PDB file of C-alpha atoms and ligand atoms in Angstrom:
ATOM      1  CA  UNK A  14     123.881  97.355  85.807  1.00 82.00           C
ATOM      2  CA  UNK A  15     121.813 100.616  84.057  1.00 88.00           C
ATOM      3  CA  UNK A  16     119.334  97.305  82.932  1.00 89.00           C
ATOM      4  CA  UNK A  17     118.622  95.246  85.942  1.00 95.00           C
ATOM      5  CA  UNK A  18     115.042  95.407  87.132  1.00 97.00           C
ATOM      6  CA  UNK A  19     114.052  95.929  90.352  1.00 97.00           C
ATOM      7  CA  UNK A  20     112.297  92.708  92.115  1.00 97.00           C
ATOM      8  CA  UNK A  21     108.522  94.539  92.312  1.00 98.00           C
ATOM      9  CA  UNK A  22     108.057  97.466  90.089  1.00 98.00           C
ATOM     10  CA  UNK A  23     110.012  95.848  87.050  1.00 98.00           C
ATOM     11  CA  UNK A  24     111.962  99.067  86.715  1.00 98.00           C
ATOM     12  CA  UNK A  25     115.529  99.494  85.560  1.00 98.00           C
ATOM     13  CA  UNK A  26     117.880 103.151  85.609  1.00 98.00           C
ATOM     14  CA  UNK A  27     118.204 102.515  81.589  1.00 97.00           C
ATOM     15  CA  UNK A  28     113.913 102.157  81.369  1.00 98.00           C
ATOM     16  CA  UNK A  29     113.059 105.346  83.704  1.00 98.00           C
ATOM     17  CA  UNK A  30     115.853 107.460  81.494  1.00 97.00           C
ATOM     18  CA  UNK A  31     117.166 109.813  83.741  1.00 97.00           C
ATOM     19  CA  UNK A  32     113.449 110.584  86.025  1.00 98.00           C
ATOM     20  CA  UNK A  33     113.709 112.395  89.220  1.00 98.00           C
ATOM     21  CA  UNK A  34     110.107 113.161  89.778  1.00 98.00           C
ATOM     22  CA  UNK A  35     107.473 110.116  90.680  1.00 98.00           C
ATOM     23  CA  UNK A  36     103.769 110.747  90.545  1.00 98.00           C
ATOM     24  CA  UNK A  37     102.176 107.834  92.726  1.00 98.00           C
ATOM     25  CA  UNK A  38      98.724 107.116  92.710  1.00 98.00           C
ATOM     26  CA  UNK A  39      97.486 104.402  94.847  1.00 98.00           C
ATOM     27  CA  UNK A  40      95.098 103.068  91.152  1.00 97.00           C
ATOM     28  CA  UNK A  41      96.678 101.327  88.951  1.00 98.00           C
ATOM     29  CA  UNK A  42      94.008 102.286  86.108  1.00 96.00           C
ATOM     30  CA  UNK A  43      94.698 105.819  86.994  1.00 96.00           C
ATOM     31  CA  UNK A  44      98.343 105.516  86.057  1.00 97.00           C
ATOM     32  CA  UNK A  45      97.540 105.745  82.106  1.00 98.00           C
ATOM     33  CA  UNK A  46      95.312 108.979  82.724  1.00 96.00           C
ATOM     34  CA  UNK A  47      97.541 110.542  85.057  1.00 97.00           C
ATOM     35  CA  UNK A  48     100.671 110.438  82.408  1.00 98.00           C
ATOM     36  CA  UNK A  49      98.588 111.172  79.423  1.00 98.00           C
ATOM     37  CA  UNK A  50      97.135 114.287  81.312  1.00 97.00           C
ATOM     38  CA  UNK A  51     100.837 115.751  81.362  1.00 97.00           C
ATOM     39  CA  UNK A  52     102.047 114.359  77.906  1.00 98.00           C
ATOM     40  CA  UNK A  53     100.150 113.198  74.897  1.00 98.00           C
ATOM     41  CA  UNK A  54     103.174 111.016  73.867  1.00 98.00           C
ATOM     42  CA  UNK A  55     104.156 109.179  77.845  1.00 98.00           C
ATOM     43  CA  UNK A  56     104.710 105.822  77.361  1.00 98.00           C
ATOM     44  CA  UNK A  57     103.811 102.575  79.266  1.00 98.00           C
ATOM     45  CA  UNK A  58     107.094 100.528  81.244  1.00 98.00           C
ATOM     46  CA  UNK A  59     106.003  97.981  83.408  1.00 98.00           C
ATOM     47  CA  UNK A  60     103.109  96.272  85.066  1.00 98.00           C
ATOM     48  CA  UNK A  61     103.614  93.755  87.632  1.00 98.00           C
ATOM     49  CA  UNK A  62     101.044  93.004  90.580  1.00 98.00           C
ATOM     50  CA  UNK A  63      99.815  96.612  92.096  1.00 98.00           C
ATOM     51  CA  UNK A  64     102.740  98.609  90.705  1.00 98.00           C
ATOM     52  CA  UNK A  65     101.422  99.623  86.775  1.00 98.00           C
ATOM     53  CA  UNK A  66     104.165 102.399  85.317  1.00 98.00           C
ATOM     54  CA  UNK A  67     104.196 104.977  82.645  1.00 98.00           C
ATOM     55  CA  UNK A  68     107.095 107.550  81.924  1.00 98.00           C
ATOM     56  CA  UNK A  69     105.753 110.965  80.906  1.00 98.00           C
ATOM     57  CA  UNK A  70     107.673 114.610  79.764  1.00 98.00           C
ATOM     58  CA  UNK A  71     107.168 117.439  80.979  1.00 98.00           C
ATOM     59  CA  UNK A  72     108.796 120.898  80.640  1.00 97.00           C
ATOM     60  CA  UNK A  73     111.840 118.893  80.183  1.00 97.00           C
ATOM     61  CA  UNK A  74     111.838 116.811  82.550  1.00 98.00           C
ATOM     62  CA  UNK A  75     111.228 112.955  82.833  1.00 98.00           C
ATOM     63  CA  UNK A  76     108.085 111.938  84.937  1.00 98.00           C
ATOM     64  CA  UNK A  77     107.857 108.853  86.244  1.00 98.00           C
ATOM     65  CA  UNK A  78     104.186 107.556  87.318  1.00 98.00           C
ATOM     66  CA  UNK A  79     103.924 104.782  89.013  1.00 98.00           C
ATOM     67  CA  UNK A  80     101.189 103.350  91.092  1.00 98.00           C
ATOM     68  CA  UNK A  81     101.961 101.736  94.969  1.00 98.00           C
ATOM     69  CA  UNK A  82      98.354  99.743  95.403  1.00 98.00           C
ATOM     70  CA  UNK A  83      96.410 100.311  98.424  1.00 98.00           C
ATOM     71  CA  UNK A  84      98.647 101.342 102.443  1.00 98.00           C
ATOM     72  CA  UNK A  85     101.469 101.567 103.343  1.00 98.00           C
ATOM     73  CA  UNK A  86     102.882  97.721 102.618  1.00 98.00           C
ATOM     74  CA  UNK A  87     103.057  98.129  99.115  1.00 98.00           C
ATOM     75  CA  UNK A  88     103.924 101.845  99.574  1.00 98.00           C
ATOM     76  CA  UNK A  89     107.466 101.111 101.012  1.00 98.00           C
ATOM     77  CA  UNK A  90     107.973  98.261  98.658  1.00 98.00           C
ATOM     78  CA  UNK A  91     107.607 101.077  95.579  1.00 98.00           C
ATOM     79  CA  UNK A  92     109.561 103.815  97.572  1.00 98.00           C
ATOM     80  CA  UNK A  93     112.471 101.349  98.091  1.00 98.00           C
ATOM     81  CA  UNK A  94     112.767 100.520  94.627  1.00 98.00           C
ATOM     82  CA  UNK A  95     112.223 104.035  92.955  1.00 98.00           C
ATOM     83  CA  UNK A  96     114.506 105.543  95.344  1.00 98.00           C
ATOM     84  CA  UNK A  97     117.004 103.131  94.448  1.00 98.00           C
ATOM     85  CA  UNK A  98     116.634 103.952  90.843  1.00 98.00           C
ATOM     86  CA  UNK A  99     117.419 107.579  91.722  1.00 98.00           C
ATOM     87  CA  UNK A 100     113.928 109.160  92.372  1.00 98.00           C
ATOM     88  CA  UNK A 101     113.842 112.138  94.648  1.00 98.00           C
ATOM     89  CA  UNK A 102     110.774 113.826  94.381  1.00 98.00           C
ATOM     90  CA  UNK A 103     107.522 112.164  95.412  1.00 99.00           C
ATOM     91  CA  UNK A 104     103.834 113.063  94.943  1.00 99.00           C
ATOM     92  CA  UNK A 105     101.340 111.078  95.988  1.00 98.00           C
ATOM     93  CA  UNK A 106      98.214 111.807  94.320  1.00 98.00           C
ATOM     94  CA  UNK A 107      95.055 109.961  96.406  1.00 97.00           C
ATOM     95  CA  UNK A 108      91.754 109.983  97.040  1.00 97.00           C
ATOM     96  CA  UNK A 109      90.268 110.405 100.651  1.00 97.00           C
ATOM     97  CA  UNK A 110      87.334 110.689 102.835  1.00 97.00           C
ATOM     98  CA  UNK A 111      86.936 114.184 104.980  1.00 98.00           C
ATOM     99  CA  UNK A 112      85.814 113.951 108.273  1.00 98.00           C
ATOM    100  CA  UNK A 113      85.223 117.917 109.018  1.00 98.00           C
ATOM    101  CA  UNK A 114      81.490 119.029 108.543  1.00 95.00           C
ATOM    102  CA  UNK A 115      83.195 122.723 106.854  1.00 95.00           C
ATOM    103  CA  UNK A 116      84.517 120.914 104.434  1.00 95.00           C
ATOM    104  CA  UNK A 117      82.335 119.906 100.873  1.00 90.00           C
ATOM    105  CA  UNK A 118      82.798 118.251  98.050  1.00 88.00           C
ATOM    106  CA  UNK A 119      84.687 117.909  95.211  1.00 86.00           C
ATOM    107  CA  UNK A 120      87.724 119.785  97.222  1.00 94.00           C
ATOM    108  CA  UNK A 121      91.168 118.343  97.494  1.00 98.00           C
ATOM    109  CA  UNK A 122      92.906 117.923 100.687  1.00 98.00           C
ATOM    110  CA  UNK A 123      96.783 119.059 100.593  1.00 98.00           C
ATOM    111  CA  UNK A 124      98.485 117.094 103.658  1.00 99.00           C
ATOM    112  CA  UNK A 125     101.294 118.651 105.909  1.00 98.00           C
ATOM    113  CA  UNK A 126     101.716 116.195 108.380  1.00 98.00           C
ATOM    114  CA  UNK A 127      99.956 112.859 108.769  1.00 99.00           C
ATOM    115  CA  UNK A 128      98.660 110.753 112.026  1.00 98.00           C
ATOM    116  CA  UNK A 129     100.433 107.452 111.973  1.00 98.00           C
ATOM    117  CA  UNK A 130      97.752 104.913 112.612  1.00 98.00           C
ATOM    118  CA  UNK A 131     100.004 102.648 109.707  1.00 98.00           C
ATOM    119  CA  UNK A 132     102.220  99.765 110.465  1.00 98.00           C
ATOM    120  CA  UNK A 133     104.931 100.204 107.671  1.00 98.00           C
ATOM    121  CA  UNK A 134     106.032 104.148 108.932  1.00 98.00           C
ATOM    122  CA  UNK A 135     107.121 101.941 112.260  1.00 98.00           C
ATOM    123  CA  UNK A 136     109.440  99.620 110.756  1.00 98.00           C
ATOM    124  CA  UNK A 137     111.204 102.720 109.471  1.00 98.00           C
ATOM    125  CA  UNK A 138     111.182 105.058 112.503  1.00 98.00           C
ATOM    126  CA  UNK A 139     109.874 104.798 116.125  1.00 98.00           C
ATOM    127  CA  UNK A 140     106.920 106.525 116.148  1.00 98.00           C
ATOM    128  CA  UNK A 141     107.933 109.624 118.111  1.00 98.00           C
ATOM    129  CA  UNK A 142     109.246 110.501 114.674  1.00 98.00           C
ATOM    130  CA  UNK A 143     106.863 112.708 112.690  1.00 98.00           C
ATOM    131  CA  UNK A 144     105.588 112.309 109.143  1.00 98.00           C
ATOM    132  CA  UNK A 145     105.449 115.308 108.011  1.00 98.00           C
ATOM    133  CA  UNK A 146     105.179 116.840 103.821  1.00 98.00           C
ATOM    134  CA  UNK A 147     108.152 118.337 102.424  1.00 98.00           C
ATOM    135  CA  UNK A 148     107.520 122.039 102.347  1.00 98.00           C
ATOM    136  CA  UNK A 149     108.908 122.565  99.020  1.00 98.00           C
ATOM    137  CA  UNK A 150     107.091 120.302  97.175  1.00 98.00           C
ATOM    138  CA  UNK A 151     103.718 121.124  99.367  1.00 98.00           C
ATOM    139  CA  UNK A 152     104.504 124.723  98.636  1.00 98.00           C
ATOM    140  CA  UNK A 153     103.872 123.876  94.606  1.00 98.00           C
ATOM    141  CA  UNK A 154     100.807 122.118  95.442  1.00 98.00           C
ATOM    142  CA  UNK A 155      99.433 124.823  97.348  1.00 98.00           C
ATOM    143  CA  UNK A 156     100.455 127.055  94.291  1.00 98.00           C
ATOM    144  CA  UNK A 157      99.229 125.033  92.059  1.00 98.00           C
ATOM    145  CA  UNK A 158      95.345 124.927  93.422  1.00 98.00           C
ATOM    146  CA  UNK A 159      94.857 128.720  94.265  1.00 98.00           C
ATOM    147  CA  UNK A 160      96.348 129.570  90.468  1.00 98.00           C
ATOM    148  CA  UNK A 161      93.696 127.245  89.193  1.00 98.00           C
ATOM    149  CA  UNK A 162      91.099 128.202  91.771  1.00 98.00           C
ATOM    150  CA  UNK A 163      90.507 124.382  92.617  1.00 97.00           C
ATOM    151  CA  UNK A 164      88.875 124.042  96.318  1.00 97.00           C
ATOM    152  CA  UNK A 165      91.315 123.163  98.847  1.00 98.00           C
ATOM    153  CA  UNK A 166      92.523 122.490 102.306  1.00 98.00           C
ATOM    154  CA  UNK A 167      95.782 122.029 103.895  1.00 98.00           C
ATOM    155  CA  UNK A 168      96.220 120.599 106.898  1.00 98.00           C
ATOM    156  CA  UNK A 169      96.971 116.899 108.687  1.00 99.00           C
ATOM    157  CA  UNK A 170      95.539 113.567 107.499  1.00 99.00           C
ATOM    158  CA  UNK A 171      94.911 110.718 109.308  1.00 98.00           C
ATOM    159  CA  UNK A 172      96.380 107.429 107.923  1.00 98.00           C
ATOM    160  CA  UNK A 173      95.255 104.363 108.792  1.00 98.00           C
ATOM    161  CA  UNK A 174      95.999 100.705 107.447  1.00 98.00           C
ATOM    162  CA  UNK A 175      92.356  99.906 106.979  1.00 98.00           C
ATOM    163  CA  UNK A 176      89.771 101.065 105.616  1.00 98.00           C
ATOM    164  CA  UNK A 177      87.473 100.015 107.945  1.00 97.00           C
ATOM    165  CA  UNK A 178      88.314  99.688 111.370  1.00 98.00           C
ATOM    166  CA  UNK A 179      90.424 101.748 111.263  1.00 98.00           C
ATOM    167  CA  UNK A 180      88.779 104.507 109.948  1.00 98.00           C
ATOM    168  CA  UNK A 181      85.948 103.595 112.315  1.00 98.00           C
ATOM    169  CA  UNK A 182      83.483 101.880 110.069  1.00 96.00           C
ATOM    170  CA  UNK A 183      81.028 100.246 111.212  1.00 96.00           C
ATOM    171  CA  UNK A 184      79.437  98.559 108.177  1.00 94.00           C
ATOM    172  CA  UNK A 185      81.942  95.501 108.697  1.00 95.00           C
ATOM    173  CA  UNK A 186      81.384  91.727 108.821  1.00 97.00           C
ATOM    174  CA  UNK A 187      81.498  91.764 112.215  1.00 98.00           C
ATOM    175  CA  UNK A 188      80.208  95.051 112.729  1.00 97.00           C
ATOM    176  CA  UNK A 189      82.371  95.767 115.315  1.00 98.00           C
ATOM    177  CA  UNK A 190      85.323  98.314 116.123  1.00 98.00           C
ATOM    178  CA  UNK A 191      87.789  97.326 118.230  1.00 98.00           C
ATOM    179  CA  UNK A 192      87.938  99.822 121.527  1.00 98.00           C
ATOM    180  CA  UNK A 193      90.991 101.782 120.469  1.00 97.00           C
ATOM    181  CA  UNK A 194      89.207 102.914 117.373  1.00 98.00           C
ATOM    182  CA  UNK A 195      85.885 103.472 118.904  1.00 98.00           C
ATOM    183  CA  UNK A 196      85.304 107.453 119.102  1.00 98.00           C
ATOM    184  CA  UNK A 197      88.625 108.164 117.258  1.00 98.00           C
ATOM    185  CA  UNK A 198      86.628 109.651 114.546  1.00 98.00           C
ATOM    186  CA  UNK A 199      85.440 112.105 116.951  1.00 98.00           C
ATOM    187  CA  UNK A 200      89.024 112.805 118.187  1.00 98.00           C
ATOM    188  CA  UNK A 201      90.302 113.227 114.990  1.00 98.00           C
ATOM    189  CA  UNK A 202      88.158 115.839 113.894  1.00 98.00           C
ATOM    190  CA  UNK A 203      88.219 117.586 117.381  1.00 98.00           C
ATOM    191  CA  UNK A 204      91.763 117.781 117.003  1.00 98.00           C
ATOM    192  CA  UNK A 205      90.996 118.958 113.421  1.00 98.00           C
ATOM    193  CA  UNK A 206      92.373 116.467 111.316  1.00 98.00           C
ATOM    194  CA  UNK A 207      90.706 116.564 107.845  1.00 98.00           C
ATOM    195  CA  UNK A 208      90.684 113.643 106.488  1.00 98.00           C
ATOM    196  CA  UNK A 209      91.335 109.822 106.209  1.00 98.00           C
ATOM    197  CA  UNK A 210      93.208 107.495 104.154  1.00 98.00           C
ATOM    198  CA  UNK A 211      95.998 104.871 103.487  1.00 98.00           C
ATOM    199  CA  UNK A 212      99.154 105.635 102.300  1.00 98.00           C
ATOM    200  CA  UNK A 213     100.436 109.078 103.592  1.00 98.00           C
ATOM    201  CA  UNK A 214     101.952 107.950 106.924  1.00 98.00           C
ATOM    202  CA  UNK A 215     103.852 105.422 105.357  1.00 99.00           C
ATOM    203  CA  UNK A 216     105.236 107.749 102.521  1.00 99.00           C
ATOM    204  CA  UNK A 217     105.994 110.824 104.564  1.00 99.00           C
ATOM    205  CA  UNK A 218     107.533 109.074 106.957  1.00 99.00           C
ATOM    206  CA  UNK A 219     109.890 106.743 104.841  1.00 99.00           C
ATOM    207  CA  UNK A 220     110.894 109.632 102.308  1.00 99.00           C
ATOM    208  CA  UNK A 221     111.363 111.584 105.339  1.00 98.00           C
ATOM    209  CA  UNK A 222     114.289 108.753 106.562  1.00 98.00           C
ATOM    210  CA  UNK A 223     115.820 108.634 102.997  1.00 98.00           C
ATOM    211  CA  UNK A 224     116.579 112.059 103.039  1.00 98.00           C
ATOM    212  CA  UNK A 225     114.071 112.795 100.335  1.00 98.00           C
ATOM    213  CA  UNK A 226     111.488 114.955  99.530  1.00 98.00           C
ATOM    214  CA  UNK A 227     107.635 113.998  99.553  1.00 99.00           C
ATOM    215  CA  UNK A 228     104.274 115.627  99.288  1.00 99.00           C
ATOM    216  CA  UNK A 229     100.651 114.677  99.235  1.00 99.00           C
ATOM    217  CA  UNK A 230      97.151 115.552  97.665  1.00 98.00           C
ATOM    218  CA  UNK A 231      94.256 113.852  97.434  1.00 98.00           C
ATOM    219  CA  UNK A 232      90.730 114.283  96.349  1.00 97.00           C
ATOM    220  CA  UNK A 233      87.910 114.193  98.614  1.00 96.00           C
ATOM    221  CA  UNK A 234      85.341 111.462  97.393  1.00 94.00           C
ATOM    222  CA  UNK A 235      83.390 111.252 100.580  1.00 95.00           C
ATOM    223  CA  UNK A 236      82.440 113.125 103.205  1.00 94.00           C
ATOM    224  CA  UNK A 237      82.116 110.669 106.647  1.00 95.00           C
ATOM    225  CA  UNK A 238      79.683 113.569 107.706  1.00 90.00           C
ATOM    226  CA  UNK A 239      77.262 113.747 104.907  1.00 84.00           C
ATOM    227  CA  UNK A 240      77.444 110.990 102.275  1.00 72.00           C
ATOM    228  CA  UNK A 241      79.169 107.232 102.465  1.00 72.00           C
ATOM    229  CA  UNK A 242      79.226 106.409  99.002  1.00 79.00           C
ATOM    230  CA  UNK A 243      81.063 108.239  96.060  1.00 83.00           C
ATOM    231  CA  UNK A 244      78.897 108.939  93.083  1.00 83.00           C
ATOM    232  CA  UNK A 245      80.261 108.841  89.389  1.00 88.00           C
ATOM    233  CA  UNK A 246      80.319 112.800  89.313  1.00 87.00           C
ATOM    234  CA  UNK A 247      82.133 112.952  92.104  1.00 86.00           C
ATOM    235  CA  UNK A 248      84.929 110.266  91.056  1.00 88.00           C
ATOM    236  CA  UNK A 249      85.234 112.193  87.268  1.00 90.00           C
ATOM    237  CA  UNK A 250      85.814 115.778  89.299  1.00 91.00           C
ATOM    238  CA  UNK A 251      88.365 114.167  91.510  1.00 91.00           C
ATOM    239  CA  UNK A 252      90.652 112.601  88.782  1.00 91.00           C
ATOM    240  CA  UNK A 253      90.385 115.727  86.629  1.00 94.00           C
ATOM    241  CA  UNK A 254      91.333 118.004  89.755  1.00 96.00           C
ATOM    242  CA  UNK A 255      93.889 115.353  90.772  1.00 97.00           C
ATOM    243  CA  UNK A 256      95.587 115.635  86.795  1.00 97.00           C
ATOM    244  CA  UNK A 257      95.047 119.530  87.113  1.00 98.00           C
ATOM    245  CA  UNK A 258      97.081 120.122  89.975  1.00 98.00           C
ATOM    246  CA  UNK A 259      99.592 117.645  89.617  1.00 98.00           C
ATOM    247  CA  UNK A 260     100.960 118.712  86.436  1.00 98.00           C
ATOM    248  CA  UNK A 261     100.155 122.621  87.372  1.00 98.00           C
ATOM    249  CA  UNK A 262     102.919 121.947  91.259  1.00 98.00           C
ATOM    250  CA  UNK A 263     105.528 119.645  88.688  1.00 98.00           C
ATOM    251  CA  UNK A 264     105.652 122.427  86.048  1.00 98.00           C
ATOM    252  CA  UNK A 265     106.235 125.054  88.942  1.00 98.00           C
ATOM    253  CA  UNK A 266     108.632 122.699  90.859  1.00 98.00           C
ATOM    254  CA  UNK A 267     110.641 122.031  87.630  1.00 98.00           C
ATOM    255  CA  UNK A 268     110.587 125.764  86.336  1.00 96.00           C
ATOM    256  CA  UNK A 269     112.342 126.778  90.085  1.00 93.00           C
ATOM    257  CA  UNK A 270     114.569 124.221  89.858  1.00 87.00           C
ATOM    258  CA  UNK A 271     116.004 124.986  86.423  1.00 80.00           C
ATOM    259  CA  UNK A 272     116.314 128.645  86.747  1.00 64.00           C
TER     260      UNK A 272
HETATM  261  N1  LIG B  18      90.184 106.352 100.960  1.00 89.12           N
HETATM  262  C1  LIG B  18      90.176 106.068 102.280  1.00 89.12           C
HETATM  263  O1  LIG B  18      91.105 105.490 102.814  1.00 89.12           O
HETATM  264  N2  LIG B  18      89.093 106.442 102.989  1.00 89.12           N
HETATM  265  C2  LIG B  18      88.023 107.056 102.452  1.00 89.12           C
HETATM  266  O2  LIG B  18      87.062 107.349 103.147  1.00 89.12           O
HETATM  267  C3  LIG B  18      88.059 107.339 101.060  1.00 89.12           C
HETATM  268  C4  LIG B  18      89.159 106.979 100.337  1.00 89.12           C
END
């Protein structure tokens, strides 16, 4: 039935009224901002555990924005259910750490293809299989920041299911990396990957193996060269370029797609 509500996201077909296009930031309190930013008038759905939803309009179109908590986990548990409800565009909007001594801050990071260091992207695919952005969408992203002049870069992201380890921090409990992650910081940049962070593995990947289209951007709030903690100014520019570009790619994605 139109009504029933899906198990995590507390979503039903009749609630999301017709959306196609989800906006998925990892933050639940950036969920309010992020629909606001594109319509005075969006509305709150649902809240339930990491997954907070508001449904925006925009040019026409239904926006659905829904936040998927922090890796890849609770990623696939909100693409399951939003595909199911009929969602087929998907734009994560995140924020990351760069790794690339060229690259300063406040710039956003537009991801073509990410490195799976996740868990989730495996239980969909065998890792030969490549998570990679759908060109479309990345296409209106790209658009999006050189109309509006906002810093950016566009390459691969590495995406990892911790934040520390994983990312090869050492300011840990333990203080220790485990062997396959010592150096990989190193290798990642030599093999010029720009940044790090948690979800886009997971999402390219599983969109990827529903047939569906996903794309990624995300705000640089560190750099792993220069600076380890994000000051207020920093967080402020990111979610204002975040709501900038967002709504700037779905207005140009919706405009193509209803000429
Ligand atoms: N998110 C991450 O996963 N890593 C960072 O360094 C910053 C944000």
């Amino acid at each position: 039935m139109k009504s029933d509500l899906k198990y995590h996201v507390r979503l039903s077909e009749e609630r999301i009224m017709g959306a196609r296009y989800a906006v998925l930031p990892g933050d639940p309190g950036r969920v309010e901002k992020t629909a606001r930013s594109m319509d005075p008038n969006a509305q709150f759905l649902a809240q339930n555990r990491e997954f907070t939803s508001w449904l925006a309009l925009l040019n026409g179109e239904r926006i659905l924005v829904c936040s998927t908590g922090i890796g890849g986990p609770s990623v696939s548990i909100a693409l399951e259910e939003l595909a199911a409800l009929g969602l087929k565009y998907f734009y994560r909007i995140g924020t990351t750490g760069v790794i690339q001594s060229d690259i300063t801050l406040p710039c956003l990071i537009i991801t073509t293809g990410a490195v799976r260091l996740d868990g989730a992207s495996t239980h969909y695919a065998p890792i030969e299989y490549p998570a990679v952005a759908d060109l479309e969408l990345t296409n209106t992203l790209v658009e999006a920041a050189r109309e509006l002049n906002l810093p950016h870069h566009i390459g691969i992201t590495a995406s990892a299911d911790t934040f520390y380890p994983g990312q090869e921090r050492y300011d840990t409990f333990t203080g220790y990396v485990p062997k396959r992650f010592q150096g990989s910081m190193e290798e990642w940049r030599r093999l010029h990957v720009l940044n790090y962070e948690m979800e886009s593995a997971s999402l390219l990947t599983i969109i990827s193996t529903f047939g569906l289209q996903a794309a990624v951007v995300a705000s640089a709030i560190v750099s792993r060269i220069r600076e380890e903690t994000p000051d207020d100014r920093v967080l402020r520019q990111a979610e204002e370029q975040l709501a900038m570009i967002i709504k700037r790619a779905l207005e140009i994605h919706i405009n193509r797609n209803t000429q």
